[in-house]
Amino acid sequence: MKIIDGKIDAPKGFFATGLHAGLKHTKKDLGIVLSEVPAQAAGVFTTNQVKAAPIYVTKEALSDGILQAIIVNSGFANACTGAIGLEDAKTTQQYLAEKLGIAADKIAVASTGVIGKVLPMKKIKAGIDVFNLNQSEPQAFHEAILTTDKATKEVAVTDVINGVEVTMAGVAKGSGMIHPNMATMLSFITTDAFISNDLVQEILSEKTEVTYNQITVDGDTSTNDMVLVLANGLAENPEIEKGTEAYQKFAAMLDYVSAELAKKIAKDGEGATKLIEVEVTGASDSLAARLIAKKVVGSSLVKTAMFGEDPNWGRIICAVGYAETLIDPNKIDMWIGQQQLLKQSQPQEFDQTIMKEILANETIKILIDLNVGTESGKAWGCDLTYKYVEINALYHT
Amino acid sequence: MKIIDGKIDAPKGFFATGLHAGLKHTKKDLGIVLSEVPAQAAGVFTTNQVKAAPIYVTKEALSDGILQAIIVNSGFANACTGAIGLEDAKTTQQYLAEKLGIAADKIAVASTGVIGKVLPMKKIKAGIDVFNLNQSEPQAFHEAILTTDKATKEVAVTDVINGVEVTMAGVAKGSGMIHPNMATMLSFITTDAFISNDLVQEILSEKTEVTYNQITVDGDTSTNDMVLVLANGLAENPEIEKGTEAYQKFAAMLDYVSAELAKKIAKDGEGATKLIEVEVTGASDSLAARLIAKKVVGSSLVKTAMFGEDPNWGRIICAVGYAETLIDPNKIDMWIGQQQLLKQSQPQEFDQTIMKEILANETIKILIDLNVGTESGKAWGCDLTYKYVEINALYHT
């Protein structure tokens, strides 16, 4: 696998653009991704019972496993907007279908922004009307999907599968409300690989568990989250079949792209100054390891300690203890960076100067060995800062 | 029931005092409560798998349902201190037994403070030696159990049970790490009622679910929490039996004392400026109602919105949606104070001026009607502020 400097249109046959339609004050707020041909598609969606209108509309569009385009707006979540919201999401789909000359049910719709306000459909129609389809401008799409994000988040890779070069690219937005089951997180992945939607769905569902669902910013799960993968087959590789080396390679690409996007989302959590990675090893099963890792990285006390650059292992072991999975409280080893803090749950002497340097970094790795089994898991989050409080307290509906 | 202005020694035959033993810089850090006679006792303890030494020692002391004294230190949690910690908790018990001339196994031990540091036993012994047993100084006990608390928390009530006046008093400490299952929360309740420990335990366990376990400050559950009730029978009321009016009255007293202490703990959460009360009605069962109420009051986004005095119902309904219990996302009514924000999940017009006044108060009540059943539940929490981040980021181990 090779990491390349590509955007969402890097795989063959993909086009993307974005513009300012007037949903936000001045920034880009409407974007599309389009494949030359209908693509095999897969998706995962928020588990929140209060779902935004585009979630319903996109799930329906995805029901036959084929998508050709995605339209995304930021500024308005189109959530808690009732029948009007559903109608608006369908109308958006219809407008874009007419603009692109493709079937409306091949178009996914995604929204992110304020809950409970009805979409300004005139602006959306006007925006769709003026999309320039002659020139792909992927950076404009990457920007159009952002809300409080400080930076665009993208990653692209290539690999040779069955003798043919296959490309995969992903873009995501995140920031606030990022938690377990994909909170106001949007992630779009394109690839020119030839693979069935069943297989893509299988791999996506599996990788979502260990990537997107293992990040947390503040524990809230949004109404609007979705991850979509479009595989248009234009690389013309022999079809990727289950149980083959090709399958493994494709799965590795999707794993890498998803993990990188997830980490970028965690690092750009609202107000964050640090990415925190927690790895739990020696667990009896991998689910338990992931659960504990996420409890630690989600603890407000651990998050503030990391902001304060304090090696507060007491808060860490406390979070390990209240994760709802069985541990042996007397067998825990713990490290921050290379410095061991706990051995068999007892405090160890460590080098304060080196620890200070470790905690001053932008990425902090916490390793917890439960010493009860052989399984492991990871989770990613960020520190809890004054800025987080400022962003979320000053924001007014 | 009558609310009285009493401290932990208000019921007949109780004595309390506290002093500065040098565990903290200048504040009081060691306190005792003593009953003239052995008391019927009940307790609930942290569910964290990493338990501090005093939890083990006190559970053992409580195994026969009889306690006569409680010793509490602040400054050191005596958690993650291994075999030494256990030995120290037992030695503390022994020192006090000698001082008081009672059996060591009638003494409960509680600690709160920094995790992982061994208790300075010389200071504790010296402190126990100089306790003045001639004069009850309950205020000194109330202060000695505090850590980052801004104020002491106490409540006392009396009622006439079977023709005899019975008194009950409670004191608590909380502040940081307050969550579901009683995080670094200590609560001690004394009463002169004559009632068996079995009944007290039954009522305490039941009331803990709807009071202490329904408060949250930051979602962390500590290693040291405990609630103890001592009933010494010196009111000389006819014994309180199950299924009687006397039982109901006693249960109501314990409910009131526990709920008031819980609310005081929530209100004094680290950095908090507001008490937030969430009531969920129209639920299919009371457990679901309590779960949803606690999810809402525990949401960082709701907490920051309350700090910012913004009626952000989108964040509230979002938290309702991700509580892991079934709701109908289209049927939710919501009020802040008397102002209705949502009807059947649709936004309602409300008076902005009145809402501003409501949100400026120190106590904010959020009412959520799920409209799917007849059960209800409450939870209490506080806002998330710059001060919370400051307290927890600047604190260094």
XYZ file of C-alpha atoms in Angstrom, chain A:
397
model
C 0.000 0.000 0.000
C 1.299 3.457 -0.910
C 0.072 6.673 0.671
C -0.472 9.279 -2.003
C -1.201 12.973 -1.965
C -4.707 12.721 -3.367
C -8.173 14.070 -2.711
C -11.638 12.508 -2.966
C -11.472 12.506 -6.806
C -8.163 10.617 -6.881
C -9.654 7.231 -7.904
C -10.510 6.906 -11.614
C -13.837 8.327 -12.745
C -14.633 10.489 -9.709
C -15.451 14.183 -9.733
C -16.033 16.530 -6.796
C -16.776 20.168 -6.239
C -18.222 22.589 -3.718
C -19.381 26.172 -3.337
C -20.898 28.757 -1.023
C -24.668 28.572 -1.415
C -25.443 30.964 1.441
C -26.263 28.399 4.149
C -23.293 29.636 6.165
C -22.084 33.250 6.340
C -19.165 33.140 3.941
C -17.686 29.637 3.881
C -18.417 26.875 1.400
C -21.498 24.929 2.443
C -22.651 22.732 -0.449
C -20.660 20.018 -2.214
C -21.052 17.019 -4.476
C -19.128 13.877 -5.347
C -19.983 12.144 -8.618
C -18.885 8.924 -10.268
C -18.871 8.615 -14.075
C -20.684 5.318 -13.693
C -23.001 3.909 -11.007
C -20.865 2.566 -8.157
C -21.154 -0.360 -5.778
C -21.916 1.341 -2.474
C -21.968 0.661 1.247
C -22.797 2.760 4.268
C -23.026 2.911 8.043
C -25.331 5.322 9.827
C -25.905 6.885 13.236
C -27.415 4.670 15.922
C -29.134 7.672 17.524
C -32.882 7.035 17.585
C -33.441 10.652 16.628
C -32.256 10.560 13.031
C -31.982 13.493 10.633
C -34.010 13.407 7.411
C -31.011 12.738 5.109
C -30.290 9.528 7.048
C -33.673 8.111 5.998
C -33.354 9.322 2.419
C -29.806 8.020 1.959
C -30.613 4.656 3.527
C -33.408 4.316 1.002
C -31.144 5.324 -1.882
C -28.616 2.768 -0.702
C -31.158 -0.043 -0.451
C -30.124 -1.505 -3.839
C -26.401 -1.058 -3.070
C -25.823 1.369 -5.945
C -24.955 5.082 -5.716
C -23.575 7.467 -8.286
C -23.442 10.778 -6.427
C -23.417 12.344 -2.968
C -24.631 15.818 -2.061
C -23.666 17.329 1.261
C -24.636 20.583 2.920
C -23.219 22.124 6.060
C -24.876 24.791 8.225
C -28.189 22.950 8.658
C -28.545 19.415 10.018
C -32.089 18.976 8.684
C -32.829 17.061 11.915
C -36.067 17.440 13.935
C -37.637 19.036 10.902
C -40.440 16.489 10.532
C -42.228 15.852 7.249
C -40.874 19.076 5.731
C -37.325 17.900 6.390
C -37.896 14.583 4.653
C -39.495 16.359 1.716
C -36.567 18.788 1.531
C -33.999 15.990 1.499
C -35.906 14.304 -1.348
C -36.238 17.568 -3.251
C -32.484 18.139 -2.913
C -31.932 14.689 -4.380
C -34.338 15.539 -7.230
C -32.671 18.874 -8.015
C -29.268 17.224 -8.257
C -30.656 14.349 -10.360
C -31.901 16.888 -12.894
C -28.624 18.792 -12.857
C -26.548 15.633 -13.357
C -28.977 13.750 -15.580
C -28.941 10.655 -13.367
C -31.633 8.858 -11.366
C -32.555 10.513 -8.047
C -32.397 7.193 -6.224
C -28.679 6.937 -7.050
C -27.959 10.038 -4.978
C -27.016 10.087 -1.293
C -27.851 13.162 0.776
C -25.954 14.248 3.898
C -26.348 17.269 6.147
C -24.509 18.685 9.150
C -25.110 21.802 11.213
C -27.825 23.257 13.416
C -30.654 20.940 14.495
C -34.314 21.955 14.092
C -34.085 24.555 11.358
C -35.698 23.965 8.001
C -33.315 23.916 5.010
C -33.329 27.106 2.894
C -34.318 25.220 -0.254
C -34.104 28.209 -2.583
C -30.451 28.636 -1.746
C -29.833 24.918 -2.163
C -31.542 24.918 -5.571
C -29.587 27.994 -6.650
C -26.366 26.359 -5.463
C -27.054 23.143 -7.364
C -27.856 25.178 -10.480
C -24.460 26.844 -10.544
C -22.242 23.792 -9.854
C -19.564 23.780 -12.538
C -19.396 20.205 -13.822
C -16.532 20.850 -16.229
C -13.757 20.982 -13.679
C -13.318 18.784 -10.607
C -12.459 20.925 -7.570
C -12.123 18.397 -4.769
C -10.692 20.886 -2.263
C -13.962 22.829 -2.540
C -15.864 19.653 -1.597
C -13.494 18.967 1.310
C -14.208 22.457 2.641
C -17.950 22.464 1.985
C -18.640 19.625 4.429
C -16.947 21.257 7.451
C -18.626 22.870 10.475
C -16.439 23.756 13.473
C -13.545 21.735 12.048
C -10.266 23.623 11.993
C -8.903 21.722 8.979
C -9.989 19.479 6.136
C -9.355 15.784 6.721
C -8.322 13.563 3.862
C -6.209 10.561 3.013
C -5.544 8.578 -0.172
C -3.751 5.328 -0.911
C -3.007 3.038 -3.821
C -2.130 -0.613 -4.025
C -1.680 -3.169 -6.754
C -4.501 -5.688 -6.523
C -4.483 -8.662 -8.888
C -1.872 -6.854 -10.990
C -3.865 -3.644 -11.331
C -3.336 -0.365 -9.504
C -6.348 0.471 -7.347
C -6.830 3.846 -5.661
C -8.876 4.728 -2.570
C -9.489 8.207 -1.178
C -11.408 9.447 1.842
C -12.562 12.722 3.289
C -14.246 13.373 6.619
C -15.605 16.058 8.894
C -15.998 15.782 12.607
C -15.132 18.018 15.475
C -17.952 18.317 18.027
C -20.274 15.552 19.226
C -17.857 12.844 18.203
C -18.461 9.624 20.054
C -18.853 5.904 19.788
C -21.309 5.448 17.164
C -20.155 8.188 14.850
C -21.336 11.521 16.107
C -21.801 14.389 13.664
C -19.220 12.704 11.662
C -19.420 12.457 7.934
C -16.957 10.346 6.019
C -16.953 9.679 2.285
C -14.652 7.175 0.629
C -14.217 6.630 -3.088
C -12.362 3.854 -4.859
C -12.014 2.635 -8.418
C -11.747 -0.973 -7.248
C -14.036 -3.579 -8.796
C -15.741 -5.244 -5.849
C -19.354 -6.045 -4.959
C -21.319 -3.851 -2.579
C -21.901 -6.872 -0.305
C -18.194 -7.255 0.271
C -17.647 -3.512 0.704
C -20.460 -3.411 3.258
C -18.990 -6.342 5.147
C -15.536 -4.774 5.324
C -16.892 -1.300 6.118
C -19.040 -2.571 8.988
C -16.089 -4.462 10.406
C -13.634 -1.571 10.078
C -16.117 0.970 11.463
C -16.075 -0.914 14.771
C -12.326 -0.503 15.211
C -11.915 2.964 13.678
C -14.803 5.480 13.607
C -16.565 3.873 16.543
C -13.372 4.002 18.624
C -13.048 7.773 18.635
C -14.621 10.098 21.133
C -14.530 13.831 21.628
C -17.278 14.458 24.115
C -19.439 11.382 24.351
C -22.359 12.703 22.357
C -23.672 10.755 19.368
C -25.267 12.873 16.674
C -28.407 12.577 14.616
C -26.639 12.910 11.254
C -23.611 10.628 11.047
C -22.814 8.543 8.051
C -19.939 6.861 6.329
C -20.348 6.030 2.637
C -18.066 4.063 0.332
C -18.456 4.192 -3.456
C -16.548 1.629 -5.535
C -16.979 2.320 -9.259
C -14.814 -0.479 -10.701
C -13.043 1.773 -13.206
C -9.600 0.474 -12.193
C -10.744 -2.608 -14.119
C -9.083 -5.034 -11.735
C -10.364 -8.601 -11.756
C -13.250 -8.591 -9.259
C -12.137 -8.791 -5.646
C -13.484 -12.018 -4.131
C -13.807 -13.017 -0.519
C -11.000 -15.010 1.077
C -8.374 -13.925 -1.426
C -5.185 -11.900 -1.052
C -6.938 -9.182 -3.083
C -9.664 -9.028 -0.445
C -7.067 -8.686 2.306
C -5.356 -5.879 0.423
C -8.595 -4.012 -0.182
C -9.625 -4.453 3.456
C -6.230 -3.133 4.555
C -6.723 -0.041 2.391
C -10.180 0.616 3.870
C -8.840 0.010 7.363
C -5.980 2.453 6.852
C -8.156 5.154 5.281
C -10.813 4.795 8.005
C -8.285 4.789 10.853
C -6.466 7.830 9.502
C -9.702 9.777 9.047
C -10.863 8.734 12.526
C -7.607 9.909 14.088
C -7.779 13.211 12.199
C -11.319 13.709 13.496
C -10.238 12.970 17.078
C -7.237 15.269 16.816
C -9.444 18.073 15.504
C -12.043 17.603 18.270
C -13.539 20.899 19.376
C -10.931 22.878 21.263
C -8.441 20.000 21.250
C -4.692 20.546 21.481
C -3.672 16.875 21.583
C -4.512 13.513 20.049
C -4.669 10.836 22.729
C -4.258 7.205 21.690
C -5.073 4.515 24.225
C -4.081 0.930 23.544
C -5.285 -1.859 25.800
C -3.454 -5.192 25.580
C -3.612 -8.432 27.534
C -7.415 -8.433 27.461
C -9.616 -11.520 27.477
C -11.322 -10.348 24.274
C -10.886 -7.533 21.788
C -14.310 -6.012 22.476
C -13.399 -5.614 26.151
C -10.070 -4.079 25.144
C -11.781 -1.555 22.871
C -14.402 -0.756 25.519
C -11.782 -0.047 28.167
C -9.651 1.979 25.737
C -12.678 4.101 24.897
C -13.661 4.587 28.544
C -10.160 5.873 29.315
C -9.937 8.175 26.306
C -13.468 9.447 27.020
C -12.916 10.260 30.707
C -13.218 14.002 31.343
C -10.682 13.676 34.133
C -8.143 11.921 31.895
C -8.817 14.464 29.132
C -8.232 17.447 31.425
C -5.118 15.777 32.879
C -3.695 15.422 29.356
C -4.527 19.079 28.672
C -2.672 19.928 31.884
C 0.173 17.583 30.815
C -0.051 15.665 34.077
C 0.715 11.895 34.147
C -2.342 11.241 36.344
C -2.405 7.440 36.256
C -4.935 7.419 39.113
C -7.595 8.845 36.807
C -6.597 6.366 34.099
C -6.800 3.266 36.304
C -10.050 4.584 37.745
C -11.543 4.700 34.223
C -10.259 1.177 33.562
C -12.075 0.082 36.708
C -15.461 1.475 35.784
C -15.501 0.187 32.212
C -18.205 -2.435 32.375
C -15.998 -5.395 31.663
C -14.223 -7.703 34.060
C -10.590 -6.958 34.917
C -8.170 -7.987 37.635
C -7.616 -4.711 39.502
C -4.267 -5.909 40.874
C -2.603 -6.890 37.583
C -2.552 -3.703 35.552
C 0.613 -2.409 33.882
C 0.552 1.086 32.422
C 2.817 3.265 30.306
C 2.638 6.789 28.953
C 5.014 6.835 26.012
C 7.938 4.602 27.036
C 7.649 5.465 30.732
C 6.104 2.802 32.938
C 3.754 4.227 35.579
C 2.180 1.077 37.002
C 3.338 -2.516 37.379
C 0.796 -5.009 38.740
C -1.278 -1.933 39.682
C 1.496 -0.481 41.845
C 3.043 2.947 41.144
C 6.523 2.898 39.581
C 9.244 5.516 39.712
C 9.660 7.247 36.361
C 11.803 9.988 34.874
C 9.906 13.259 35.449
C 11.889 15.167 32.818
C 11.260 12.633 30.077
C 7.587 12.425 31.124
C 7.294 16.200 30.805
C 8.644 15.982 27.266
C 6.276 13.134 26.368
C 3.253 15.031 27.639
C 4.256 18.182 25.751
C 3.797 16.325 22.447
C 0.776 16.718 20.206
C 0.162 12.974 20.276
C 0.173 11.080 23.568
C 0.099 7.304 23.701
C -1.200 5.497 26.749
C -0.628 1.743 26.925
C -2.521 -0.401 29.411
C -1.725 -4.099 29.788
C -4.478 -5.912 31.691
C -2.395 -9.098 31.932
C -5.411 -11.383 31.779
C -5.457 -12.470 28.123
C -3.988 -11.942 24.675
C -6.424 -9.615 22.917
C -6.005 -5.884 22.319
C -7.833 -2.775 21.123
C -7.311 0.925 20.548
C -9.275 4.146 20.905
C -8.543 7.756 20.069
C -9.663 11.010 21.580
C -8.468 14.454 22.503
C -7.889 16.610 25.539
C -10.640 18.669 27.191
C -9.758 22.338 27.121
C -11.033 25.819 27.943
C -11.618 26.190 24.217
C -14.064 23.247 24.167
C -16.147 24.955 26.824
C -15.883 28.279 25.009
C -16.958 26.857 21.645
C -19.950 25.061 23.121
C -21.031 27.663 25.657
C -20.752 30.657 23.351
C -22.525 28.882 20.488
C -26.108 30.097 20.569
C -29.160 28.639 18.900
